[in-house]
Short mmCIF file of C-alpha atoms in Angstrom, two decimals:
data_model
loop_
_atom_site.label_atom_id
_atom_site.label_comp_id
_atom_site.label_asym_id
_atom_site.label_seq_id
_atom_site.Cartn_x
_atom_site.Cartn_y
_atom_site.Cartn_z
CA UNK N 1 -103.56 -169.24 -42.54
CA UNK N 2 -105.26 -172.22 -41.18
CA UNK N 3 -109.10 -172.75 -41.33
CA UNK N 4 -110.27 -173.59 -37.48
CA UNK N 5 -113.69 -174.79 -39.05
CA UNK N 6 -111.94 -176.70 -41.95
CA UNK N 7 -112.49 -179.95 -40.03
CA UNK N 8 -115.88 -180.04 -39.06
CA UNK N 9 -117.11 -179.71 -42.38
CA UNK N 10 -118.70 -182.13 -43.90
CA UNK N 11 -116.94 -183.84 -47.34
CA UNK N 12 -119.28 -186.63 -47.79
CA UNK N 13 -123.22 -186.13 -48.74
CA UNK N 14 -126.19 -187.67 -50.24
CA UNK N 15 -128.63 -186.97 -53.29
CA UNK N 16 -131.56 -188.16 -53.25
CA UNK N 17 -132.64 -189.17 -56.93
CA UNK N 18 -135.05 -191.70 -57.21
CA UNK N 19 -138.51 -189.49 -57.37
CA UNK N 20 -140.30 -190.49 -60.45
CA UNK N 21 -140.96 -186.67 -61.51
CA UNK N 22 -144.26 -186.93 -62.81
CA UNK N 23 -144.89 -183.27 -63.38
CA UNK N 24 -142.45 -183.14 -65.60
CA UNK N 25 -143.37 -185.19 -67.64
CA UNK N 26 -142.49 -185.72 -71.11
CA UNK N 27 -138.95 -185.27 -69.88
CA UNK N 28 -138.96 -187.46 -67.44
CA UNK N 29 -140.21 -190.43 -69.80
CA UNK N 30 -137.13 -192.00 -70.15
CA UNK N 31 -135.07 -190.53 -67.63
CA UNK N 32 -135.49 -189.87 -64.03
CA UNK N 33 -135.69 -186.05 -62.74
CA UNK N 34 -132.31 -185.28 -61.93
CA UNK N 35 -131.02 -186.24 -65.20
CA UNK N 36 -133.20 -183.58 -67.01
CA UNK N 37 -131.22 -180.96 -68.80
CA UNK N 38 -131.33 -177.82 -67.56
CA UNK N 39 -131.53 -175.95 -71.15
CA UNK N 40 -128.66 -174.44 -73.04
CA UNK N 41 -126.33 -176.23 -70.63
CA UNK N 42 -126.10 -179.57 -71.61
CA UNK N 43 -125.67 -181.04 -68.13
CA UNK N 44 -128.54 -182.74 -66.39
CA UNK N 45 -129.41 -181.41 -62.68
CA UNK N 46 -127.33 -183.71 -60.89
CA UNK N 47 -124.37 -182.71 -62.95
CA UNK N 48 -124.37 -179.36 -61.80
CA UNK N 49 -125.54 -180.60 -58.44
CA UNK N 50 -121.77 -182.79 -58.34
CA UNK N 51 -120.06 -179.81 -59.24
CA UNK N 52 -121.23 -177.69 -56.54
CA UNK N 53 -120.52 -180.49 -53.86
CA UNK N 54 -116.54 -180.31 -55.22
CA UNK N 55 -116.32 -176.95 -55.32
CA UNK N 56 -117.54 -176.80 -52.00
CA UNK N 57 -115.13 -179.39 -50.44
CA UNK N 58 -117.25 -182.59 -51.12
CA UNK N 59 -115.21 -185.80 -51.77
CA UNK N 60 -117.67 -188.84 -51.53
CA UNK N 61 -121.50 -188.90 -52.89
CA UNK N 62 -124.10 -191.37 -52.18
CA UNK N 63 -127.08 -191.26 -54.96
CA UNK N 64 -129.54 -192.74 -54.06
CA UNK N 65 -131.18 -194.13 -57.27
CA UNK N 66 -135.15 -195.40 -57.99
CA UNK N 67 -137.38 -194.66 -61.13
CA UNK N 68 -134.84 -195.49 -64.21
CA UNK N 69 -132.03 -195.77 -62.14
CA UNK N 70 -130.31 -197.55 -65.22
CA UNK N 71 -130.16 -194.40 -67.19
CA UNK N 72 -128.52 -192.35 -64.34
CA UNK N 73 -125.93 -195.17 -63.68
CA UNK N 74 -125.11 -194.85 -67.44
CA UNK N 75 -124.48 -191.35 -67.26
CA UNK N 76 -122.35 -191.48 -64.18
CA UNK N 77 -120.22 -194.47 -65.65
CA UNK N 78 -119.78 -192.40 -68.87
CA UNK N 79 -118.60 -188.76 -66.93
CA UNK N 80 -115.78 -187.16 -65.91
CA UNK N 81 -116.97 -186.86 -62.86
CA UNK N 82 -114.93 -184.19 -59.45
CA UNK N 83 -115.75 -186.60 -56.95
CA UNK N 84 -116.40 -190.10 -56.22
CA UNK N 85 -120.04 -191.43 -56.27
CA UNK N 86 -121.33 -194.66 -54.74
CA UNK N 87 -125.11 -195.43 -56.09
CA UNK N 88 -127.45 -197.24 -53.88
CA UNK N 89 -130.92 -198.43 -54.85
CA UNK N 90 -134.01 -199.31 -52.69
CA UNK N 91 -135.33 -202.75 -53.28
CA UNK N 92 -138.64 -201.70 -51.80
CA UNK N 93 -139.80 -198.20 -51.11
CA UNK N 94 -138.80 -197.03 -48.29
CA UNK N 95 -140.15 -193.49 -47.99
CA UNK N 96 -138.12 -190.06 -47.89
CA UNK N 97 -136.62 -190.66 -44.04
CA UNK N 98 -136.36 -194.49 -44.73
CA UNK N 99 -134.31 -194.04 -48.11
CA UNK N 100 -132.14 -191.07 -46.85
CA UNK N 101 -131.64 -193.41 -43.93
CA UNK N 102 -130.73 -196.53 -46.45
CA UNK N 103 -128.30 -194.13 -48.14
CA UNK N 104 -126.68 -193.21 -44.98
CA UNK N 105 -125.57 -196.19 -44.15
CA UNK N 106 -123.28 -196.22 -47.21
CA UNK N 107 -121.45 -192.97 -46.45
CA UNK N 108 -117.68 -193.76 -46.32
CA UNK N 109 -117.09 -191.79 -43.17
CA UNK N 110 -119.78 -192.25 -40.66
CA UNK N 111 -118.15 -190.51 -38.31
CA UNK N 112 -118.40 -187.26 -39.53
CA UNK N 113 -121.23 -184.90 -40.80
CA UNK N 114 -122.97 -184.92 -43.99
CA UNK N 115 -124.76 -183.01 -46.65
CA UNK N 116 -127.85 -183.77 -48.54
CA UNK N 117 -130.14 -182.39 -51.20
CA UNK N 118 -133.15 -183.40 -52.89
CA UNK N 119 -132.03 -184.69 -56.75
CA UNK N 120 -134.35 -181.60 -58.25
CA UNK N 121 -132.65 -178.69 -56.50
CA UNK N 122 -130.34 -175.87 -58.46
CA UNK N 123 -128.64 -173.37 -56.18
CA UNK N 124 -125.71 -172.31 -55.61
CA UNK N 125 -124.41 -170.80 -52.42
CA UNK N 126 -121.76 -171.62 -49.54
CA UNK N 127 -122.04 -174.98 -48.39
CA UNK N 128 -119.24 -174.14 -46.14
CA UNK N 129 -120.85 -170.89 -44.15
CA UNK N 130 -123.97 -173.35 -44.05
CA UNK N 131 -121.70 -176.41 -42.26
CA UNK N 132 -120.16 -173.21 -39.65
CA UNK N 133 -123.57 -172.25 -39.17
CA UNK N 134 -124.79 -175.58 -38.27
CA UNK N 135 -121.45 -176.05 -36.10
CA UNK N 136 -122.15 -173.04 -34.26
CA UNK N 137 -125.42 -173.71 -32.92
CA UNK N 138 -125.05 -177.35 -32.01
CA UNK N 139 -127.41 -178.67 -34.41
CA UNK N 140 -128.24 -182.30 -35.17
CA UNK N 141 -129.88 -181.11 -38.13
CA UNK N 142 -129.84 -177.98 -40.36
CA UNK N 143 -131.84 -176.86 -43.23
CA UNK N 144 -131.25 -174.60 -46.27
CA UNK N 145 -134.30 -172.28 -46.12
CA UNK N 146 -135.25 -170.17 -49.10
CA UNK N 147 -138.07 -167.16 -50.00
CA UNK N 148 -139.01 -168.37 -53.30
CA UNK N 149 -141.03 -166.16 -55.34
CA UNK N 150 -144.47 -165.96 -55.96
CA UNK N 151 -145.45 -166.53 -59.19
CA UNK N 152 -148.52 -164.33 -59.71
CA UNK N 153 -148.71 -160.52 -59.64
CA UNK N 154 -149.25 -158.58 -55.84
CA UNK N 155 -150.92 -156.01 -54.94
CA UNK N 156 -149.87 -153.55 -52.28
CA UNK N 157 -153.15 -151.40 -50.60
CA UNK N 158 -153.40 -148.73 -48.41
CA UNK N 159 -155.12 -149.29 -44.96
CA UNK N 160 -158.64 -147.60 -46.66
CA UNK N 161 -158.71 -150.32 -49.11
CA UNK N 162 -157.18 -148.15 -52.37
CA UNK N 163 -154.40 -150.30 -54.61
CA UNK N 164 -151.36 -148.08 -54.42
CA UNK N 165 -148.55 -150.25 -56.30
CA UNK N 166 -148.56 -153.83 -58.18
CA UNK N 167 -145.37 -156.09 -57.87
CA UNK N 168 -144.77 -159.01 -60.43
CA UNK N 169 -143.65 -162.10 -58.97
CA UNK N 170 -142.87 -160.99 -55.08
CA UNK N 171 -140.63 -162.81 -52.73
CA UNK N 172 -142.63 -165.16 -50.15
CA UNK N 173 -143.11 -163.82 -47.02
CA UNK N 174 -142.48 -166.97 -45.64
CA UNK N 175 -139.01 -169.33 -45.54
CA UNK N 176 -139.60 -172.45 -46.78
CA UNK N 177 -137.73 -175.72 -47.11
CA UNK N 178 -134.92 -175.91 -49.74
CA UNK N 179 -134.29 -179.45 -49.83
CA UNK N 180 -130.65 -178.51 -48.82
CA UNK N 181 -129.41 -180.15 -45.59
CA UNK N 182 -126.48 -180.62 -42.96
CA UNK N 183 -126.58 -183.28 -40.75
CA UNK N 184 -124.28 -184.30 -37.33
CA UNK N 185 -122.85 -187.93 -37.37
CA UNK N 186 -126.03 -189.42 -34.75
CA UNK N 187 -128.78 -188.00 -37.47
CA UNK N 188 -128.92 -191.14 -39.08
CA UNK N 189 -129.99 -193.13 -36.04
CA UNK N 190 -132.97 -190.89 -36.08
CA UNK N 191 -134.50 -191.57 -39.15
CA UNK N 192 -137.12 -193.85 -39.42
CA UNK N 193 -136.73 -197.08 -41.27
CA UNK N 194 -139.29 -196.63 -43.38
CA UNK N 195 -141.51 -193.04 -43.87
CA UNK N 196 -141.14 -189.57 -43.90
CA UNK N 197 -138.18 -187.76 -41.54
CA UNK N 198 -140.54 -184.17 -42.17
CA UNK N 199 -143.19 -185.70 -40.48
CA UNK N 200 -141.34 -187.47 -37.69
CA UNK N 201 -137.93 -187.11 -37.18
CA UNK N 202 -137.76 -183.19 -37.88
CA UNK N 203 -140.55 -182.06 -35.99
CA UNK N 204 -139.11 -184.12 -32.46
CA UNK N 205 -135.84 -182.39 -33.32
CA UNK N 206 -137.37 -178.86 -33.28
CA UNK N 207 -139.57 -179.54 -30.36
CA UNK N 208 -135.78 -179.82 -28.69
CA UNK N 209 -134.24 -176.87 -30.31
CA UNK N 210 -131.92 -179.28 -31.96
CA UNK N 211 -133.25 -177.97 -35.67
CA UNK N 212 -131.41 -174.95 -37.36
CA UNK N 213 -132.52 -173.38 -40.18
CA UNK N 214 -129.92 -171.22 -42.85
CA UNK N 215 -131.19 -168.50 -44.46
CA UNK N 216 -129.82 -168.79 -48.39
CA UNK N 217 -128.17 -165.61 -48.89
CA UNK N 218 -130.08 -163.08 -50.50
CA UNK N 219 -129.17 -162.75 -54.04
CA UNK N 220 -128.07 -166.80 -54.55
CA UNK N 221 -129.40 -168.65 -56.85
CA UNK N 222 -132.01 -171.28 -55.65
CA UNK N 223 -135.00 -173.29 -57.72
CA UNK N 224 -136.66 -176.96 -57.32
CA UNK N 225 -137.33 -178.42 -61.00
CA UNK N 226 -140.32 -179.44 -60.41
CA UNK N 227 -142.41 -178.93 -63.68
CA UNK N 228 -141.53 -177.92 -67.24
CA UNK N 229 -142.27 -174.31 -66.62
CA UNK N 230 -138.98 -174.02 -63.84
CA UNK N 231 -137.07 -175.65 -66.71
CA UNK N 232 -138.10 -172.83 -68.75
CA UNK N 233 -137.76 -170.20 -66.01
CA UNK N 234 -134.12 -171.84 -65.23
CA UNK N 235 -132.70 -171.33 -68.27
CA UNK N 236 -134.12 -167.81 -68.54
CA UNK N 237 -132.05 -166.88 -64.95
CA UNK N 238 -129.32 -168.74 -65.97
CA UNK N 239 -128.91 -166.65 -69.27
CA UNK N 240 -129.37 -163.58 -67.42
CA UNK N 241 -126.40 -164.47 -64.77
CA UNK N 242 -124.09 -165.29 -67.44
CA UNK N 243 -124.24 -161.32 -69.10
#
């Protein structure tokens, strides 16, 4: 039976993977962030990041490459990798909007939609319910939300002020950005040459109620590597999946 969506999905996208990751530092001495291992995998972050984009119907990927882009273009040259990867690399910083912009431009099919995700980002969930989603409400621009959890200990209280339960590690409350995007064929045009598309481009789109934001499902699996201690925690979630 024929997929009616099939064709509005995207099959091109973008990682963006030039952030020096300074937090994570000593691993990210000699290599840039998304080529840290993820622990008792043997595959850096943007391997598994490639992976998901194939098995979700990606054909094309744009890296965008900055701090120790050398090492990253060694890796890619030296892997079997599912799908075929063009690396571009800023010749002056350009800022988060200005380099997704930049990379953009080097998509193969620019008239069709795209997917992009920050280079430190491990998840996996349906890129293809995300692309409907965005389809169906006429977005220009959709984000990947996730409820990340908290990493200290709650407390839950009555309404006299008496503790009546403690919960390790709680989901937010609050959605937050997952660094996971889809984006219409005219999003480009929007982003600023150079700065930051949070600060400009994505707050004029949701003034217009052109902004959508997909809720990852509960129960996928979603973390930013951002410090040593996610590594850590990472590999920890990934061992328990695999029992």
């Amino acid at each position: 039976m024929t997929d009616p969506n099939a064709a509005a999905r995207p099959v091109q996208a973008v990682i963006l993977a030039g952030g020096q990751g300074s937090r994570l530092r000593p691993y990210t001495d000699d290599r840039p962030k998304p080529m840290v291992e993820i622990p008792g995998t043997g595959t850096p972050i943007i391997g598994h990041q490639l992976t998901w984009l194939a098995e979700e119907g990606v054909t094309d990927v744009v890296i965008s490459c900055g701090h120790l882009a050398e090492v990253l273009q060694e890796w890619l040259d030296s892997a079997d990798l599912p799908v075929r990867v063009t690396t571009v690399v800023e010749t002056e910083p350009l800022g988060r909007g200005g380099g997704l912009k930049y990379a953009a431009a080097h998509l193969p099919r620019p008239e069709r939609a795209w997917y992009a995700t920050n280079g430190d980002i491990w998840t996996r969930f349906s890129l293809r319910d995300m692309a409907d989603f965005h389809t169906e409400r006429d977005a220009v621009a959709t984000l990947a939300l996730a409820r990340p959890r908290i990493p200290w200990g709650a407390v839950q209280t009555d309404g006299f002020g008496h503790i009546t339960d403690f919960i390790e590690a709680p989901p937010s409350t609050f959605e937050i950005n997952a660094g996971v995007y889809v984006f219409s064929p005219g999003f480009a045009a929007l982003l600023p040459e150079r700065g930051d598309h949070e600060r400009t481009t994505f707050p004029h789109l949701a003034r217009e109620r052109r902004l959508a934001g997909f809720p990852i499902p509960q129960g996928a699996y979603w973390r930013a590597i951002d410090t040593a201690k996610d590594l850590t925690e990472a590999a920890k979630e990934l061992a328990a999946l695999s029992r």
